[in-house]
Tab-separated table of C-alpha atoms in Angstrom:
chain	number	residue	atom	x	y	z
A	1079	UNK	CA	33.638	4.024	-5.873
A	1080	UNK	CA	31.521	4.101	-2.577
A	1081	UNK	CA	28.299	3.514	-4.352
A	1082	UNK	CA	29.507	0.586	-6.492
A	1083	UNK	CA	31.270	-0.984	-2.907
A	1084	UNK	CA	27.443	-0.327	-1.468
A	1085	UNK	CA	25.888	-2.066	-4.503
A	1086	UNK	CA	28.020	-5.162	-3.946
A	1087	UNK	CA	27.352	-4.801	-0.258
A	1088	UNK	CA	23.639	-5.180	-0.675
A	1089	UNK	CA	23.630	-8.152	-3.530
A	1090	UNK	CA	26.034	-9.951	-1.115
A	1091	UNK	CA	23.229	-9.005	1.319
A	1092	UNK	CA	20.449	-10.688	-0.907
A	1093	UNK	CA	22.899	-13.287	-1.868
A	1094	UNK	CA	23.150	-14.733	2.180
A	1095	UNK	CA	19.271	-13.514	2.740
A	1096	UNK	CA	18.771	-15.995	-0.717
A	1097	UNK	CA	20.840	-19.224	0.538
A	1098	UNK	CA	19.433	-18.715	4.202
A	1099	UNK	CA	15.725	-18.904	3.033
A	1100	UNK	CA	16.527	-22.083	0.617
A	1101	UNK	CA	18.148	-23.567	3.543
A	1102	UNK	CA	15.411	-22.787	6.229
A	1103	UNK	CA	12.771	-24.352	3.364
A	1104	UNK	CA	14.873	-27.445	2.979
A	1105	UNK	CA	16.302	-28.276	6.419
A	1106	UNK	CA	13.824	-26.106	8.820
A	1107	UNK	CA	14.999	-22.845	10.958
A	1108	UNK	CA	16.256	-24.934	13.973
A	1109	UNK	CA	18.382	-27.292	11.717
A	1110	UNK	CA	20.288	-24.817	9.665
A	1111	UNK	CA	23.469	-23.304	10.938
A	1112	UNK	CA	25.401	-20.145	9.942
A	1113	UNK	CA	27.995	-22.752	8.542
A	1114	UNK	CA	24.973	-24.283	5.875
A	1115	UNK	CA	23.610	-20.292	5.549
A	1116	UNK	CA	27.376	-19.777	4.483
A	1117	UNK	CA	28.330	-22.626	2.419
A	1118	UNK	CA	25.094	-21.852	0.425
A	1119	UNK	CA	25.421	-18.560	0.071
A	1120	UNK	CA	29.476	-19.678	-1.097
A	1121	UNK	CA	30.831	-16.993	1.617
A	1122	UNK	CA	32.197	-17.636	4.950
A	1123	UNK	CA	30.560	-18.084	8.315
A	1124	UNK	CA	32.099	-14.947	9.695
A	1125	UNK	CA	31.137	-13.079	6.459
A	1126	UNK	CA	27.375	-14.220	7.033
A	1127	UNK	CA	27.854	-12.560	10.771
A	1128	UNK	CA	29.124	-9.765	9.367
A	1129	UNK	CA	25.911	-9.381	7.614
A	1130	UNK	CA	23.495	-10.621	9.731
A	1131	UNK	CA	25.159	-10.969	13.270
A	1132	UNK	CA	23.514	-13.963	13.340
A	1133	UNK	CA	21.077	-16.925	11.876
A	1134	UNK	CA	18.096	-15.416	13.599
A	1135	UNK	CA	19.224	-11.795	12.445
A	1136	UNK	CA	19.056	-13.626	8.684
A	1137	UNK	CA	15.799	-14.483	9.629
A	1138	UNK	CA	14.335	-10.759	10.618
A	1139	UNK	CA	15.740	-9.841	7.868
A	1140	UNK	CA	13.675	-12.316	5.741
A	1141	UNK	CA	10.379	-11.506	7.724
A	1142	UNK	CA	10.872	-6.968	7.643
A	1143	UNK	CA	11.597	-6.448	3.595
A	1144	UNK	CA	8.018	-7.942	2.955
A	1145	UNK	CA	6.793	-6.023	5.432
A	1146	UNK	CA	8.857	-2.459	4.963
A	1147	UNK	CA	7.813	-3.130	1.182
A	1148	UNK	CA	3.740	-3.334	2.172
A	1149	UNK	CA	4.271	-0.536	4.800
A	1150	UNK	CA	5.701	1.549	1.948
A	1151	UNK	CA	3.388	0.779	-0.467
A	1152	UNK	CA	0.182	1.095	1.467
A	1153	UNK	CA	1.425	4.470	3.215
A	1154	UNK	CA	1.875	6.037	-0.501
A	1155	UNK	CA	-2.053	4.741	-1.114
A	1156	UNK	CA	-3.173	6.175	2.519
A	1157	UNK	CA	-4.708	9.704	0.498
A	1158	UNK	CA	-6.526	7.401	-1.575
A	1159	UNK	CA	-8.679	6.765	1.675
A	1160	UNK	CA	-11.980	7.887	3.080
A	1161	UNK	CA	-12.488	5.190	5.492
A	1162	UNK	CA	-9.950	4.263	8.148
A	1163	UNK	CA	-11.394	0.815	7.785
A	1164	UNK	CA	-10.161	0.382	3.976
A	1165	UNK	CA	-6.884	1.876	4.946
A	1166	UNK	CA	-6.355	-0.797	7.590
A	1167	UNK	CA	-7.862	-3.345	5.704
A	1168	UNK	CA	-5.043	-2.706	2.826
A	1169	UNK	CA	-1.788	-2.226	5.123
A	1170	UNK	CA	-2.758	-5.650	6.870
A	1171	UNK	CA	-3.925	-7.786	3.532
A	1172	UNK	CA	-0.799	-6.240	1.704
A	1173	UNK	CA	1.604	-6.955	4.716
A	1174	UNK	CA	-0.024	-10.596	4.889
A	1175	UNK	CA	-0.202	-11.092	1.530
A	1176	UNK	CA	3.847	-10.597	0.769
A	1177	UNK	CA	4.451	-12.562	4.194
A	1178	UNK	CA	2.550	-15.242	2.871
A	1179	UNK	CA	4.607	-15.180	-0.835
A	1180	UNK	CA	7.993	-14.719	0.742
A	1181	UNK	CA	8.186	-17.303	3.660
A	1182	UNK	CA	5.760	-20.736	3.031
A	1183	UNK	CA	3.413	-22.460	5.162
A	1184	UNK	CA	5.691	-24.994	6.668
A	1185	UNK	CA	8.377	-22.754	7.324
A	1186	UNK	CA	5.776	-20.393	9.098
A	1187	UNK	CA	4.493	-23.459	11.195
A	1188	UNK	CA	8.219	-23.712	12.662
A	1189	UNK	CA	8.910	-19.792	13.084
A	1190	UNK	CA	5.776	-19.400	14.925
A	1191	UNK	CA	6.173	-21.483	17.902
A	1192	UNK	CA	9.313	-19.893	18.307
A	1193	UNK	CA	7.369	-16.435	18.116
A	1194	UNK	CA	4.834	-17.476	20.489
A	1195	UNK	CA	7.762	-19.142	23.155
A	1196	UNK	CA	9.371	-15.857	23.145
A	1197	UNK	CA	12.605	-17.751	22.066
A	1198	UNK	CA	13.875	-15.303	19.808
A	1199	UNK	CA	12.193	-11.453	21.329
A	1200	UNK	CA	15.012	-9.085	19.538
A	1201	UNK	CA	13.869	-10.458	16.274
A	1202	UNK	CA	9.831	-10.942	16.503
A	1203	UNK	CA	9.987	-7.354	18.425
A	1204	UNK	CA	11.802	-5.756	15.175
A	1205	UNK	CA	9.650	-6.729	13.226
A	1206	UNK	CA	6.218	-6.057	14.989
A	1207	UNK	CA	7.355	-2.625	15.510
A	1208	UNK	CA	7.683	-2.261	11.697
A	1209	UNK	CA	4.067	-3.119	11.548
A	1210	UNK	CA	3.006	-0.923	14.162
A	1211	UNK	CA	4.927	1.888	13.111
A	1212	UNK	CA	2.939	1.571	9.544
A	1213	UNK	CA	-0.358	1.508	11.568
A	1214	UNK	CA	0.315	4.805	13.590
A	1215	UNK	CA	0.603	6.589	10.096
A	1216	UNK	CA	-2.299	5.469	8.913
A	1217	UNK	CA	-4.085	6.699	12.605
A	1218	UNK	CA	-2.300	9.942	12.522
A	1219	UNK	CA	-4.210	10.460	8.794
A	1220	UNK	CA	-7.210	9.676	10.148
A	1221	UNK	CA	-6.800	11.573	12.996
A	1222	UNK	CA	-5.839	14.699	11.461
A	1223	UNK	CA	-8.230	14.420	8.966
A	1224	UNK	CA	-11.025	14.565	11.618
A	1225	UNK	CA	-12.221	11.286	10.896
A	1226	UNK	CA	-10.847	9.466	14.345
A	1227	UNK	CA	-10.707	11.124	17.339
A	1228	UNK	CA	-7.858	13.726	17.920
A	1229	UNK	CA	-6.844	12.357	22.204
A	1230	UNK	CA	-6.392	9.016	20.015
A	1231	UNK	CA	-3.668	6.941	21.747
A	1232	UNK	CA	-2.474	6.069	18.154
A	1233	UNK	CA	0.676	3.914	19.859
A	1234	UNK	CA	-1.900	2.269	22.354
A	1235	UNK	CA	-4.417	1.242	19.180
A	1236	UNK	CA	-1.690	0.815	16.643
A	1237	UNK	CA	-0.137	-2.161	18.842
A	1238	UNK	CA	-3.766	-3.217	19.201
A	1239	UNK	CA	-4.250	-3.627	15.436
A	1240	UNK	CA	-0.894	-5.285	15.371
A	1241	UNK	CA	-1.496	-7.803	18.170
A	1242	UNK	CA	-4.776	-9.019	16.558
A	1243	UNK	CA	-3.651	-8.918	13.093
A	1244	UNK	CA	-0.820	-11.640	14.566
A	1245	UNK	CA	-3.406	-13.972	16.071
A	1246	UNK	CA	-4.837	-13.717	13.059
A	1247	UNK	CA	-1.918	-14.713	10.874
A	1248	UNK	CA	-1.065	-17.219	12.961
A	1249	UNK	CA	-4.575	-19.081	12.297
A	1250	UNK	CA	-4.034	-18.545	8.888
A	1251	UNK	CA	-0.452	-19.404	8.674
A	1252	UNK	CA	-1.620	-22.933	9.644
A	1253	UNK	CA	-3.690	-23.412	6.632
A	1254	UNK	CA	-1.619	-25.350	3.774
A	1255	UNK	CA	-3.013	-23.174	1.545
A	1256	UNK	CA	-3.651	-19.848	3.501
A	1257	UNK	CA	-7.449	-18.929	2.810
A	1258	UNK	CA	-6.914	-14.796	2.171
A	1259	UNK	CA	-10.176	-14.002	1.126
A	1260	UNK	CA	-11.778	-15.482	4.574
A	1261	UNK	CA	-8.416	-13.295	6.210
A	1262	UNK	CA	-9.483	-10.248	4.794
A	1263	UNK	CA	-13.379	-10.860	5.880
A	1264	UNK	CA	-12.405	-11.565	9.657
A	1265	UNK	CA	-9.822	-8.379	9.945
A	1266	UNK	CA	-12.342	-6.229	8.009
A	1267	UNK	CA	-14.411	-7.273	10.628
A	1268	UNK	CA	-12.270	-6.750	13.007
A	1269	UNK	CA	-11.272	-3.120	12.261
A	1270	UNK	CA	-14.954	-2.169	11.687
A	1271	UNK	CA	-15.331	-2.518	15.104
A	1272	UNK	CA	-12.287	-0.960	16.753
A	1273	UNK	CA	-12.904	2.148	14.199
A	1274	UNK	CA	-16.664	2.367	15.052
A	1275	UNK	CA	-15.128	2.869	18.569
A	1276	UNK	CA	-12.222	5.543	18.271
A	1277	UNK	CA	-14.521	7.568	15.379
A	1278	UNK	CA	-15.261	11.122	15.782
């Protein structure tokens, strides 16, 4: 009985995450309310609190399963790697590429003034940590594996590698029709030169 009452708990979960997205695409993030979140999603207000505790706890929600998803993916592909460079190169164009699919362009050019104003630091901080947190595994490999240097401050570089990879996004994020292939490039660049610094 508890894993059928879980099951319904996370479609009704999808369900609200669903409605809130369609709603931020239609009306904008600062223009929806719980109420239109709710009356979309065809539950009630306090129901989508329940959930969510709030719209901008809808809206980390939207912005970590992309990126849990990429961390996931790319950590299960991190023995595949040689160089710390690829590694990098495919947790960030695998986290950016699902941001990119799940949230558009214009919806992007409203969250990220709010990121950059610091309006909204419990939900931006969530998520960044996600992205770090992928990072450090990839640095502990490397590290381990003799190919970066063991007194790495993994932490100190991961947050690095996140902090650039968001300036980055948020240059690309402004393109109406995000140019990945010139992404990739720039942060390949990028990590080339922080690895070439912490190798061995």
């Amino acid at each position: 009985m508890s894993g059928l009452r879980e099951r319904q708990k996370q479609e009704r979960r999808a369900l609200i995450a669903g409605a809130a997205l369609a709603e931020f695409k239609s009306n904008g993030f600062a223009a929806t309310t719980v109420e239109n979140i709710a009356n979309a999603a065809g539950v009630s207000p306090p129901t989508v609190v329940n959930y969510f505790g709030s719209k901008q706890g809808v809206l980390l929600a939207l912005l970590q399963e992309p990126d849990h998803r990429s961390i996931e993916e790319s950590s299960l592909r991190v023995r595949d790697f040689t160089n710390p460079v690829d590694a990098l190169c495919d947790l960030e164009m695998t986290v950016t590429g699902n941001q990119v699919k799940s949230i558009p362009a214009s919806l992007w050019r409203e969250i990220i003034p709010i990121w950059l104003n610091g309006d909204a630091p419990e939900v931006f901080r969530a998520w960044n940590d996600a992205v770090v947190a992928g990072a450090q595994v990839l640095l502990k490999h490397f590290c381990a594996n003799g190919v970066l240097r063991k007194d790495l401050d993994v932490e100190l570089v991961a947050r690095m590698i996140n902090d650039w990879a968001n300036i980055a996004f948020v240059r690309l994020a402004a393109q109406d029709e995000p140019d990945m292939a010139a992404h990739g490039e720039y942060m390949r660049k990028v990590f080339t030169v922080l690895c070439e610094g912490i190798a061995r």
